[in-house]
């Protein structure tokens, strides 16, 4: 172990740390990319400079030849190969679009992708477990493409696509490089020099980055309510009541840990808390408490999501910040009142954005800002008297969103109170959770808790008033709209209440379909007479379903399910399966009975067992279903599925009915899907059972003879949405 508590990475042949060597190379390469970008900008400026334009008019033979040479050097695939950065805005966009049509990418962008590849390799040296992360895998597929231009275009799609941006939440260790590469990939760049400096390991310029902002006004809410702001781009805030259970945990006395516990209570659904506290001197002051992003769950109508965090990071005027402003205006804080802003994760970014606003600081006196696990090193409050504290766990990858590496020797704000400690919790996102920070402040860094409490002395006293606000984002429709916008009901389980239908916002699936012996299938079904396998000719049909749920209302997880097609429970008829394909899914009589189910999270296991009546078990698995190759491996189950998909054809949406058993009853679950499924022959896919494979799933596969055959066909969908209803209990 190193002194900082990290396990050592692999060593290069000369004894140097491989990860650090790769990071140094990445910094050198990104400096080269920055230099190329600067050369491109100077070339564009020279090309369209008025003296050269006038010279071309006076001496067309030499002047036009010079401009043509500059234009070729700037846009040719063998030269700088990109848009004319120094050109007038309209002409630069035209040249950039022409380059895109011709399939060219700028040399600076291609070199930047090389830097990103080096940094990805460095991160994987220190954190090999990130190879299993869906967001990291998507990035790896982009930057390891055979052709660099294809990688650049894939990265552009990663930044622009809403579903892909959700996957970016797993890529926080690379955010310094992603911010810099994002600037390079922008065809109309207003890139951030500070991000470039931090990405290349240099000290940023003393001049702050100026982001586009509305004209100053005496009212800090002017930029929200003014005519220049479209209604669809506003934030919103609504006063809401706390539940009786939540009120039991809300602090009644002001303290640093008390405020953090308040934030932890509100961390699930995009609310903030505003409190009045009477200080030791009898003066009433105000404390604003903002939670961060809760990973794994979509935020349908709230800016508390990763895309909101991305906007908070690079734009001071974001929906989250505007929503907080509206909440404070509704609360009725008097002008000139003293405020303390305390936030976790993305909440810390939003509150720091408020403190950067000069009009806000002229309206209120922001005395203290405390950010826990937040990337705020590149932000500076407008009032120099504001006391700023930053507390970060070096294992927490979220604070590096600002471009500064954990444990960096460079301190952009030496006068701030900053604690960058090495906590015992290393796994992400667990190490980012606020309850972990609270525990560490009690046990690992109690001196930091005492120091912050001492600084917050004016805010330590009885709480006079408490009000929660629900922040809303009107800029975008809800996630999954309109397919997943449907009424829900909460059902209690041993893992807590679960909203049904359970909604899956971003998933991949491969259904491997095997013809099997009906008698062998019947022996695996429960010992009741009304469950009979459906026959397709002389054979029954078994389906091995492989799911990767990247975002769902029960958290991200992998699912491996074995099911068989069964007849109507009351009146089985020949060929009823074929007739059912013509019926709406909710009117179908046939369905698939789930023989075994393996999932990678406890919450998914409890939901499957208690709501859907399926025999679920917890396991570990590595799944890749997003490309033309299928890759699934589970050491616990002793199962490996690998192969390449052949040509496929589009087919209708694969809605279906699932059956399970609970006690003496059958449970019927309706599943609806929305995507672009394709049907492939199964000749290129192979299922293997390891010699140590155990019951129940592997044993059932053996008894069905699936371990010795290839699937007849495979139904795949690399990205789709679905929802599963609550299980309906049938008297059978």
XYZ file of C-alpha atoms in Angstrom:
732
model
C 0.000 0.000 0.000
C 1.167 3.550 -0.719
C 1.166 6.247 1.925
C -2.125 7.620 0.616
C -3.872 4.291 1.103
C -4.022 3.336 -2.590
C -2.883 -0.011 -3.864
C 0.127 0.393 -6.162
C -0.488 0.196 -9.876
C 1.479 -1.927 -12.314
C 5.092 -0.952 -12.829
C 6.666 -0.177 -16.191
C 9.917 -1.998 -17.163
C 11.982 0.929 -15.803
C 10.247 0.723 -12.418
C 7.941 3.728 -12.883
C 4.271 3.587 -11.971
C 2.420 2.723 -15.189
C -0.651 4.818 -14.389
C 1.362 7.927 -13.606
C 3.494 7.427 -16.727
C 0.361 7.214 -18.878
C -1.076 10.341 -17.248
C 2.106 12.312 -17.955
C 2.012 11.176 -21.576
C -1.661 12.193 -21.770
C -0.813 15.682 -20.473
C 1.981 16.023 -23.046
C -0.320 14.921 -25.867
C -3.129 17.265 -24.827
C -0.618 20.139 -24.891
C 0.243 19.127 -28.455
C -3.486 19.170 -29.308
C -3.810 22.596 -27.748
C -0.854 23.815 -29.809
C -2.405 22.456 -33.005
C -5.660 24.182 -32.127
C -3.774 27.461 -31.643
C -2.027 27.039 -35.005
C -5.390 26.366 -36.628
C -6.831 29.519 -35.057
C -3.891 31.656 -36.226
C -4.097 30.172 -39.719
C -7.808 30.940 -39.904
C -7.252 34.476 -38.635
C -4.547 35.040 -41.263
C -6.662 33.528 -44.031
C -9.515 35.951 -43.438
C -7.436 38.953 -42.349
C -8.417 42.181 -44.185
C -4.820 42.901 -45.423
C -4.614 39.487 -47.121
C -8.097 39.939 -48.583
C -7.082 43.341 -49.972
C -3.824 41.888 -51.341
C -5.753 39.136 -53.119
C -7.886 41.769 -54.801
C -4.889 43.870 -55.891
C -2.691 40.951 -56.998
C -5.015 38.016 -57.738
C -2.278 35.796 -59.125
C -0.175 35.730 -55.952
C -2.780 36.768 -53.402
C -5.329 34.122 -54.357
C -2.579 31.482 -54.494
C -1.528 32.380 -50.937
C -5.098 32.222 -49.654
C -5.647 28.905 -51.431
C -2.495 27.479 -49.824
C -3.653 28.633 -46.385
C -7.127 27.205 -46.965
C -5.698 23.829 -47.998
C -3.388 23.762 -44.975
C -6.320 24.576 -42.729
C -8.976 22.193 -44.067
C -7.146 19.459 -45.995
C -7.158 15.988 -44.502
C -3.344 15.890 -44.751
C -3.043 19.236 -42.935
C -4.832 20.697 -39.944
C -7.938 19.073 -41.346
C -10.609 20.909 -39.425
C -12.918 23.951 -39.368
C -11.433 27.427 -39.680
C -11.353 28.440 -36.027
C -10.182 31.956 -36.745
C -12.671 32.497 -39.552
C -15.727 34.733 -39.273
C -18.462 32.817 -37.463
C -20.644 32.049 -40.468
C -17.740 31.062 -42.735
C -16.198 28.910 -39.984
C -19.458 26.985 -39.615
C -19.688 26.480 -43.391
C -16.140 25.108 -43.553
C -16.753 22.916 -40.516
C -19.932 21.510 -42.065
C -18.111 20.874 -45.346
C -15.409 18.958 -43.488
C -18.062 16.851 -41.731
C -19.733 16.031 -45.057
C -16.369 14.907 -46.449
C -15.796 12.743 -43.364
C -12.782 14.738 -42.111
C -11.970 15.564 -38.515
C -9.546 18.176 -37.263
C -6.012 17.111 -36.427
C -6.414 18.706 -32.978
C -9.469 16.547 -32.270
C -7.695 13.358 -33.364
C -4.689 14.141 -31.161
C -7.037 14.920 -28.256
C -8.638 11.493 -28.667
C -5.150 9.984 -28.392
C -4.714 11.827 -25.091
C -8.060 10.511 -23.931
C -7.026 6.966 -24.826
C -3.920 7.320 -22.674
C -5.934 8.653 -19.740
C -8.512 5.848 -20.096
C -5.659 3.347 -19.940
C -4.288 5.078 -16.824
C -7.649 4.995 -15.072
C -8.084 1.304 -15.888
C -4.646 0.548 -14.435
C -5.747 2.010 -11.081
C -9.399 0.923 -11.326
C -9.760 -2.245 -13.418
C -13.322 -2.625 -12.095
C -14.371 0.342 -14.284
C -14.176 -1.959 -17.318
C -17.554 -3.318 -16.197
C -19.170 0.127 -16.048
C -21.618 0.707 -18.973
C -20.586 4.345 -19.412
C -16.887 3.484 -19.419
C -17.499 0.648 -21.860
C -19.354 2.989 -24.210
C -16.442 5.404 -24.091
C -13.946 2.582 -24.648
C -15.859 1.494 -27.735
C -15.642 5.055 -29.028
C -11.969 5.767 -28.382
C -10.729 2.312 -29.419
C -12.426 2.445 -32.814
C -10.248 1.400 -35.729
C -10.530 4.848 -37.278
C -9.947 8.013 -35.268
C -12.629 10.036 -37.128
C -15.184 7.378 -36.172
C -14.093 7.712 -32.535
C -14.484 11.492 -32.670
C -17.994 11.191 -34.126
C -18.920 8.597 -31.501
C -17.710 10.935 -28.759
C -19.795 13.772 -30.199
C -22.843 11.496 -30.033
C -21.923 10.601 -26.453
C -22.005 14.267 -25.453
C -25.194 15.129 -27.313
C -27.437 12.130 -26.745
C -29.636 12.321 -23.635
C -29.404 8.596 -22.947
C -25.645 8.635 -23.477
C -25.218 11.557 -21.119
C -26.805 9.430 -18.437
C -23.998 6.935 -18.976
C -21.435 9.735 -18.563
C -22.113 9.628 -14.818
C -19.767 6.643 -14.614
C -16.918 8.535 -16.288
C -16.066 11.083 -13.611
C -12.376 10.005 -13.384
C -11.928 11.302 -16.936
C -13.834 14.555 -16.663
C -10.714 16.723 -16.877
C -9.927 15.198 -20.268
C -13.591 15.057 -21.320
C -14.030 18.791 -20.681
C -10.943 19.555 -22.793
C -11.897 17.101 -25.543
C -15.449 18.493 -25.474
C -13.974 21.906 -26.333
C -12.000 20.409 -29.223
C -15.018 18.566 -30.601
C -17.163 21.701 -30.654
C -17.562 22.921 -34.226
C -18.351 26.455 -32.927
C -15.977 26.544 -29.940
C -15.980 28.920 -27.008
C -13.717 26.578 -25.117
C -12.590 27.049 -21.532
C -8.889 27.843 -21.173
C -9.024 26.906 -17.479
C -10.207 23.407 -18.372
C -7.389 23.169 -20.908
C -4.822 24.230 -18.318
C -6.046 21.774 -15.702
C -6.239 18.934 -18.219
C -2.629 19.524 -19.240
C -1.409 19.838 -15.645
C -0.634 23.575 -15.771
C -1.746 26.283 -13.378
C -4.791 28.094 -14.788
C -4.632 31.701 -15.840
C -5.458 34.287 -13.214
C -8.195 35.612 -15.465
C -11.484 33.781 -14.778
C -13.451 32.223 -17.578
C -16.374 34.433 -18.588
C -19.478 32.426 -19.395
C -22.320 33.930 -21.403
C -24.738 35.674 -19.034
C -27.680 38.060 -19.245
C -27.258 41.799 -18.754
C -26.859 42.856 -15.114
C -29.965 43.898 -13.240
C -30.760 45.070 -9.753
C -32.963 42.016 -9.336
C -31.097 38.654 -9.137
C -34.215 37.012 -10.582
C -34.221 39.254 -13.663
C -32.421 36.696 -15.755
C -35.233 34.261 -14.983
C -38.235 36.504 -15.388
C -36.920 38.806 -18.095
C -38.254 38.583 -21.650
C -34.983 37.221 -23.020
C -35.443 33.876 -21.244
C -37.788 31.416 -22.964
C -40.399 29.785 -20.759
C -39.200 26.338 -21.767
C -35.719 27.059 -20.401
C -36.725 28.162 -16.914
C -36.329 26.297 -13.696
C -39.163 26.091 -11.198
C -39.601 25.605 -7.448
C -42.667 24.607 -5.445
C -43.028 24.704 -1.652
C -43.816 21.198 -0.345
C -44.478 19.723 3.069
C -42.179 17.234 4.715
C -43.631 13.876 5.657
C -44.112 13.012 9.316
C -41.268 10.514 9.068
C -38.931 13.108 7.540
C -39.787 15.661 10.216
C -38.446 13.251 12.826
C -34.966 13.448 11.246
C -34.832 17.180 10.420
C -32.534 19.009 12.836
C -34.126 21.415 15.306
C -30.754 22.858 16.357
C -28.237 24.302 13.933
C -24.942 22.398 13.495
C -22.746 21.270 10.612
C -23.650 17.574 10.891
C -27.278 18.503 11.500
C -27.416 20.403 8.210
C -25.739 17.494 6.387
C -28.261 15.045 7.854
C -31.046 17.308 6.602
C -29.551 17.119 3.105
C -29.359 13.326 3.374
C -33.080 13.190 4.210
C -33.909 15.179 1.049
C -31.416 13.507 -1.290
C -33.860 11.267 -3.178
C -36.152 13.485 -5.236
C -34.734 16.900 -6.085
C -35.767 18.949 -3.021
C -33.829 21.612 -1.138
C -34.326 22.920 2.401
C -34.338 26.526 3.635
C -34.174 27.154 7.397
C -34.178 30.153 9.748
C -31.783 29.804 12.645
C -31.475 32.165 15.617
C -27.766 32.532 16.333
C -26.055 32.980 19.697
C -26.278 36.772 19.219
C -30.066 36.620 18.727
C -29.902 37.480 15.005
C -32.009 35.337 12.637
C -29.990 34.042 9.701
C -30.809 31.691 6.836
C -29.314 28.347 5.782
C -29.870 26.880 2.293
C -29.215 23.126 2.046
C -29.011 21.386 -1.350
C -28.473 17.656 -2.077
C -26.589 16.256 -5.031
C -27.384 13.638 -7.653
C -28.697 10.297 -6.433
C -27.117 7.817 -8.927
C -28.998 5.115 -10.787
C -32.473 6.673 -10.790
C -33.896 9.091 -13.358
C -35.218 12.470 -12.235
C -38.226 12.989 -14.452
C -39.132 16.584 -13.664
C -36.172 17.807 -11.651
C -32.804 19.343 -12.593
C -31.247 17.029 -9.972
C -29.717 14.676 -12.529
C -26.356 14.177 -14.172
C -27.191 16.267 -17.227
C -28.138 19.046 -14.811
C -24.822 18.564 -13.015
C -22.981 18.839 -16.342
C -24.729 22.151 -17.073
C -24.075 23.368 -13.522
C -20.392 22.611 -14.015
C -19.908 24.705 -17.148
C -22.759 27.242 -16.979
C -23.405 29.427 -13.958
C -26.953 30.055 -15.224
C -28.531 26.576 -15.197
C -32.046 25.228 -14.426
C -30.881 24.009 -11.000
C -29.459 27.410 -10.060
C -32.530 29.270 -11.307
C -34.795 26.884 -9.374
C -32.919 27.615 -6.144
C -33.259 31.345 -6.807
C -37.017 30.970 -7.215
C -37.226 29.003 -3.972
C -35.390 31.757 -2.071
C -37.647 34.420 -3.572
C -40.739 32.456 -2.484
C -39.328 31.928 1.014
C -39.223 35.690 1.538
C -35.643 36.245 2.699
C -35.257 39.985 3.341
C -32.730 41.980 1.367
C -29.362 42.167 3.097
C -29.970 39.048 5.213
C -27.032 36.754 6.008
C -27.006 33.370 4.268
C -25.014 30.169 4.619
C -25.034 27.807 1.625
C -24.367 24.131 2.322
C -24.438 21.548 -0.473
C -23.393 18.033 -1.413
C -22.197 17.003 -4.872
C -24.157 18.785 -7.571
C -25.952 20.798 -4.875
C -22.617 22.337 -3.926
C -22.035 23.329 -7.579
C -25.457 25.001 -7.838
C -24.968 26.961 -4.606
C -21.473 28.042 -5.638
C -22.971 29.262 -8.919
C -25.336 31.422 -6.865
C -22.423 32.804 -4.865
C -20.622 33.725 -8.118
C -23.515 36.007 -9.106
C -22.672 39.600 -8.199
C -26.314 40.689 -8.116
C -27.206 37.819 -5.789
C -24.372 38.782 -3.444
C -25.528 42.417 -3.497
C -29.039 41.290 -2.581
C -28.001 38.891 0.192
C -24.868 38.659 2.315
C -23.434 35.193 1.619
C -21.231 34.618 4.637
C -20.403 30.897 4.346
C -20.321 28.206 1.644
C -19.639 24.579 2.560
C -19.368 22.071 -0.304
C -19.035 18.359 0.477
C -17.957 16.060 -2.373
C -18.426 18.870 -4.922
C -16.233 19.984 -7.866
C -15.950 23.680 -6.948
C -12.217 24.346 -7.208
C -12.660 26.311 -10.435
C -15.386 28.585 -8.968
C -14.954 31.765 -6.946
C -17.645 33.660 -4.980
C -18.334 37.242 -5.990
C -17.989 38.487 -2.419
C -14.345 38.123 -1.294
C -15.513 38.057 2.356
C -17.358 34.740 1.855
C -15.810 31.874 3.844
C -15.563 28.783 1.613
C -14.971 25.220 2.801
C -14.493 22.175 0.567
C -14.415 18.612 1.911
C -13.585 15.776 -0.495
C -12.699 12.103 -0.224
C -9.781 11.297 -2.540
C -11.555 8.068 -3.568
C -14.629 10.083 -4.623
C -14.385 10.655 -8.372
C -17.108 13.337 -8.545
C -14.941 16.236 -7.255
C -12.565 15.816 -10.222
C -15.355 17.107 -12.491
C -13.709 20.523 -12.142
C -10.562 19.204 -13.811
C -8.417 18.923 -10.684
C -7.166 15.442 -9.838
C -7.738 14.030 -6.369
C -4.696 14.692 -4.199
C -3.333 17.267 -6.656
C -0.444 19.356 -5.281
C -1.797 22.395 -7.119
C -4.202 24.413 -4.931
C -6.095 27.037 -6.970
C -7.443 28.698 -3.775
C -4.811 28.556 -1.014
C -6.909 30.728 1.316
C -9.931 28.408 1.371
C -10.563 25.843 4.059
C -10.068 22.590 2.124
C -9.907 19.009 3.383
C -8.921 16.364 0.820
C -8.669 13.177 2.853
C -8.295 9.462 2.154
C -11.370 7.702 3.458
C -11.827 3.995 4.148
C -14.621 3.709 1.553
C -13.146 3.295 -1.936
C -16.015 1.967 -4.075
C -17.863 4.484 -6.234
C -20.642 5.627 -5.887
C -20.641 4.491 -2.228
C -17.707 6.782 -1.401
C -19.691 9.753 -2.795
C -22.796 9.156 -0.688
C -23.444 11.829 1.913
C -24.007 9.339 4.725
C -20.433 8.131 4.163
C -19.126 11.691 4.404
C -21.138 12.197 7.610
C -19.639 9.052 9.124
C -16.126 10.096 8.071
C -16.608 13.549 9.636
C -17.452 11.804 12.886
C -14.700 9.188 12.877
C -11.965 9.856 10.273
C -11.686 13.667 10.152
C -13.380 14.940 13.350
C -11.063 17.962 13.343
C -12.662 19.106 10.057
C -16.110 18.840 11.630
C -14.958 20.940 14.600
C -13.347 23.564 12.354
C -16.454 23.960 10.171
C -18.709 24.054 13.230
C -16.543 26.803 14.681
C -16.777 28.799 11.443
C -20.584 28.308 11.416
C -20.982 29.608 14.979
C -23.413 32.387 13.866
C -25.648 29.611 12.458
C -25.613 27.416 15.576
C -28.817 27.837 17.518
C -32.512 26.891 17.532
C -34.235 26.447 14.155
C -37.087 28.941 13.850
C -38.621 27.893 10.517
C -38.137 25.073 8.007
C -39.439 24.856 4.431
C -38.703 22.308 1.703
C -38.913 23.150 -1.988
C -39.354 20.758 -4.881
C -37.132 21.879 -7.742
C -38.459 21.274 -11.228
C -36.943 21.434 -14.686
C -39.238 22.734 -17.401
C -36.550 22.626 -20.047
C -37.130 19.011 -21.091
C -39.994 16.514 -21.084
C -39.771 13.773 -18.460
C -37.353 10.913 -19.057
C -38.977 8.255 -21.210
C -41.758 10.568 -22.391
C -44.338 9.557 -23.489
C -43.805 5.787 -23.161
C -42.821 5.761 -19.482
C -45.067 8.581 -18.260
C -47.814 6.531 -16.639
C -49.540 6.384 -13.232
C -47.697 4.498 -10.494
C -48.564 2.898 -7.176
C -46.255 2.276 -4.233
C -46.051 -1.321 -2.968
C -44.265 -2.173 0.291
C -41.475 -4.765 0.191
C -38.804 -5.905 2.620
C -36.371 -3.617 0.743
C -38.691 -0.603 1.147
C -41.546 0.789 -0.954
C -41.334 0.203 -4.710
C -43.239 2.146 -7.368
C -44.985 -0.027 -9.947
C -44.985 -0.320 -12.850
C -41.220 -0.646 -12.539
C -39.724 1.496 -15.307
C -36.519 0.786 -17.211
C -35.190 3.876 -18.999
C -32.067 2.540 -20.684
C -31.625 -1.202 -21.227
C -30.163 -3.759 -23.616
C -31.421 -7.308 -24.142
C -30.712 -10.523 -26.009
C -33.297 -13.334 -25.955
C -31.752 -16.703 -26.924
C -34.543 -19.029 -28.105
C -34.024 -22.816 -27.980
C -36.384 -25.598 -29.173
C -36.484 -28.122 -26.312
C -38.151 -31.396 -25.372
C -41.722 -30.829 -24.027
C -41.408 -33.677 -21.496
C -38.178 -32.257 -20.060
C -39.827 -28.849 -19.883
C -42.888 -30.215 -18.107
C -40.718 -31.774 -15.395
C -39.239 -28.364 -14.582
C -42.628 -26.653 -14.161
C -44.431 -26.630 -10.780
C -46.442 -29.730 -9.928
C -49.814 -28.363 -10.995
C -51.907 -29.613 -13.886
C -52.752 -26.260 -15.432
C -49.179 -25.238 -16.298
C -48.324 -26.965 -19.590
C -45.582 -26.036 -22.069
C -46.711 -24.622 -25.401
C -45.765 -26.707 -28.426
C -44.386 -25.360 -31.662
C -44.806 -28.472 -33.762
C -43.226 -31.237 -31.703
C -41.015 -29.018 -29.620
C -41.414 -26.570 -26.744
C -39.587 -23.239 -26.581
C -37.146 -22.152 -23.863
C -35.832 -18.583 -23.723
C -32.606 -17.474 -22.025
C -32.980 -13.705 -21.568
C -29.921 -11.533 -20.938
C -30.583 -7.958 -19.774
C -28.387 -5.008 -18.962
C -30.501 -2.380 -17.176
C -28.361 0.763 -17.067
C -31.034 3.017 -15.573
C -34.247 1.944 -13.865
C -36.462 2.875 -10.924
C -34.979 -0.030 -8.944
C -31.398 0.900 -9.813
C -28.923 -0.350 -12.439
C -28.520 -4.116 -12.555
C -27.982 -7.120 -14.802
C -30.600 -9.825 -15.223
C -30.309 -13.406 -16.512
C -33.616 -15.283 -16.795
C -34.601 -18.744 -18.039
C -38.255 -19.103 -19.048
C -40.439 -21.459 -21.076
C -43.517 -20.762 -23.152
C -46.733 -22.015 -21.479
C -50.356 -22.372 -22.602
C -53.476 -20.651 -21.325
C -53.959 -21.651 -17.671
C -57.682 -22.429 -18.060
C -58.354 -23.486 -21.650
C -55.199 -24.569 -23.462
C -55.701 -24.822 -27.213
C -53.445 -26.036 -30.008
C -51.581 -23.261 -31.804
C -52.756 -20.708 -29.228
C -49.261 -19.207 -29.284
C -49.649 -18.202 -32.931
C -53.121 -16.781 -32.301
C -51.824 -14.789 -29.342
C -49.423 -12.884 -31.575
C -52.471 -11.262 -33.176
C -53.884 -10.145 -29.822
C -52.977 -7.128 -27.726
C -50.477 -8.103 -25.069
C -52.909 -7.440 -22.212
C -55.401 -9.877 -23.793
C -52.975 -12.722 -24.376
C -53.589 -16.068 -22.699
C -50.174 -17.606 -23.213
C -46.958 -16.371 -21.633
C -43.512 -17.339 -20.390
C -43.101 -19.051 -17.041
C -39.861 -17.973 -15.314
C -37.954 -21.048 -14.127
C -34.883 -19.214 -12.781
C -33.828 -15.609 -12.423
C -30.433 -14.181 -11.436
C -29.938 -10.456 -10.784
C -26.993 -8.379 -9.604
C -28.731 -6.212 -6.965
C -30.652 -6.989 -3.790
C -33.433 -4.537 -4.638
C -34.085 -6.243 -7.981
C -34.071 -9.644 -6.260
C -36.641 -8.550 -3.658
C -38.915 -6.987 -6.299
C -38.803 -10.144 -8.449
C -39.579 -12.421 -5.522
C -42.195 -10.377 -3.667
C -43.981 -8.538 -6.497
C -43.644 -10.852 -9.502
C -43.386 -14.229 -7.768
C -40.204 -15.220 -9.602
C -37.475 -17.447 -8.065
C -34.749 -14.779 -8.021
C -31.236 -15.022 -6.605
C -28.360 -12.550 -6.231
C -25.305 -13.092 -8.430
C -22.447 -11.301 -10.166
C -22.211 -10.946 -13.936
C -20.433 -9.034 -16.688
C -22.629 -8.192 -19.664
C -22.033 -6.457 -23.004
C -25.057 -6.365 -25.317
C -24.655 -3.007 -27.069
C -22.743 -4.112 -30.181
C -22.794 -6.866 -32.778
C -21.029 -9.208 -30.360
C -22.739 -10.727 -27.323
C -20.620 -11.162 -24.209
C -22.045 -12.453 -20.907
C -20.109 -14.103 -18.117
C -21.151 -15.091 -14.598
C -18.694 -17.030 -12.467
C -21.307 -17.572 -9.754
C -23.685 -19.222 -12.223
C -20.969 -20.953 -14.227
C -22.357 -19.554 -17.482
C -20.700 -17.878 -20.457
C -22.525 -16.666 -23.572
C -20.401 -15.394 -26.435
C -20.722 -14.925 -30.147
C -21.257 -12.579 -33.037
C -24.712 -11.773 -34.340
C -25.355 -12.403 -37.999
C -27.579 -10.302 -40.259
C -30.930 -9.477 -38.713
C -34.361 -8.217 -39.704
C -36.611 -5.734 -37.939
C -39.540 -7.223 -36.044
C -42.490 -5.847 -34.022
C -42.178 -4.682 -30.423
C -41.619 -7.650 -28.112
C -44.321 -7.171 -25.441
C -45.020 -10.274 -23.392
C -46.609 -11.881 -20.330
C -44.508 -13.416 -17.545
C -45.775 -15.990 -15.045
C -44.428 -16.814 -11.603
C -45.609 -18.571 -8.435
C -46.276 -17.144 -4.992
C -47.390 -19.657 -2.381
C -50.379 -21.491 -3.939
C -51.149 -18.864 -6.595
C -49.877 -17.950 -10.048
C -48.671 -14.367 -10.608
C -49.202 -12.760 -14.023
C -47.009 -9.763 -14.987
C -47.514 -7.555 -18.030
C -44.322 -6.336 -19.735
C -44.299 -3.624 -22.400
C -41.190 -2.658 -24.384
C -40.294 0.172 -26.732
C -37.246 -0.039 -28.985
C -36.063 -1.368 -32.339
C -35.762 -5.164 -31.905
C -34.099 -7.298 -34.557
C -34.267 -11.037 -35.180
C -30.988 -12.849 -35.911
C -30.082 -16.461 -36.628
C -28.446 -18.055 -33.601
C -25.670 -19.904 -35.405
C -22.936 -17.514 -34.260
C -23.836 -17.568 -30.543
C -22.640 -20.232 -28.121
C -23.677 -21.004 -24.537
C -21.080 -22.686 -22.334
C -21.550 -24.155 -18.860
C -18.441 -24.427 -16.699
C -17.670 -27.736 -15.032
C -18.343 -26.139 -11.650
C -21.742 -24.849 -12.697
C -24.337 -25.364 -9.988
C -28.095 -25.357 -9.495
C -30.572 -24.025 -10.150
C -30.035 -22.225 -13.459
C -27.165 -24.288 -14.870
C -28.825 -27.549 -13.827
C -32.066 -26.566 -15.567
C -30.149 -25.655 -18.723
C -28.534 -29.092 -18.691
C -31.819 -30.919 -18.191
C -33.278 -29.039 -21.138
C -30.248 -29.981 -23.270
C -29.460 -26.328 -23.961
C -25.802 -26.752 -23.014
C -25.281 -28.897 -26.114
C -27.053 -26.782 -28.759
C -26.978 -23.332 -30.264
C -30.071 -21.096 -30.143
C -32.400 -21.362 -33.120
C -32.691 -17.568 -33.243
C -31.789 -14.512 -31.135
C -33.987 -11.460 -30.556
C -31.882 -8.408 -29.651
C -32.361 -4.740 -28.865
C -29.201 -2.788 -27.898
C -31.152 0.148 -26.434
C -34.789 0.150 -25.400
C -37.237 1.089 -22.630
C -39.752 -1.108 -20.855
C -42.064 -1.188 -17.878
C -43.340 -4.126 -15.835
C -46.655 -3.995 -14.034
C -47.357 -5.261 -10.552
C -48.019 -8.988 -10.527
C -51.703 -9.942 -10.680
C -52.436 -12.935 -8.433
C -54.495 -15.608 -10.199
C -56.505 -18.299 -8.352
C -54.614 -21.182 -9.964
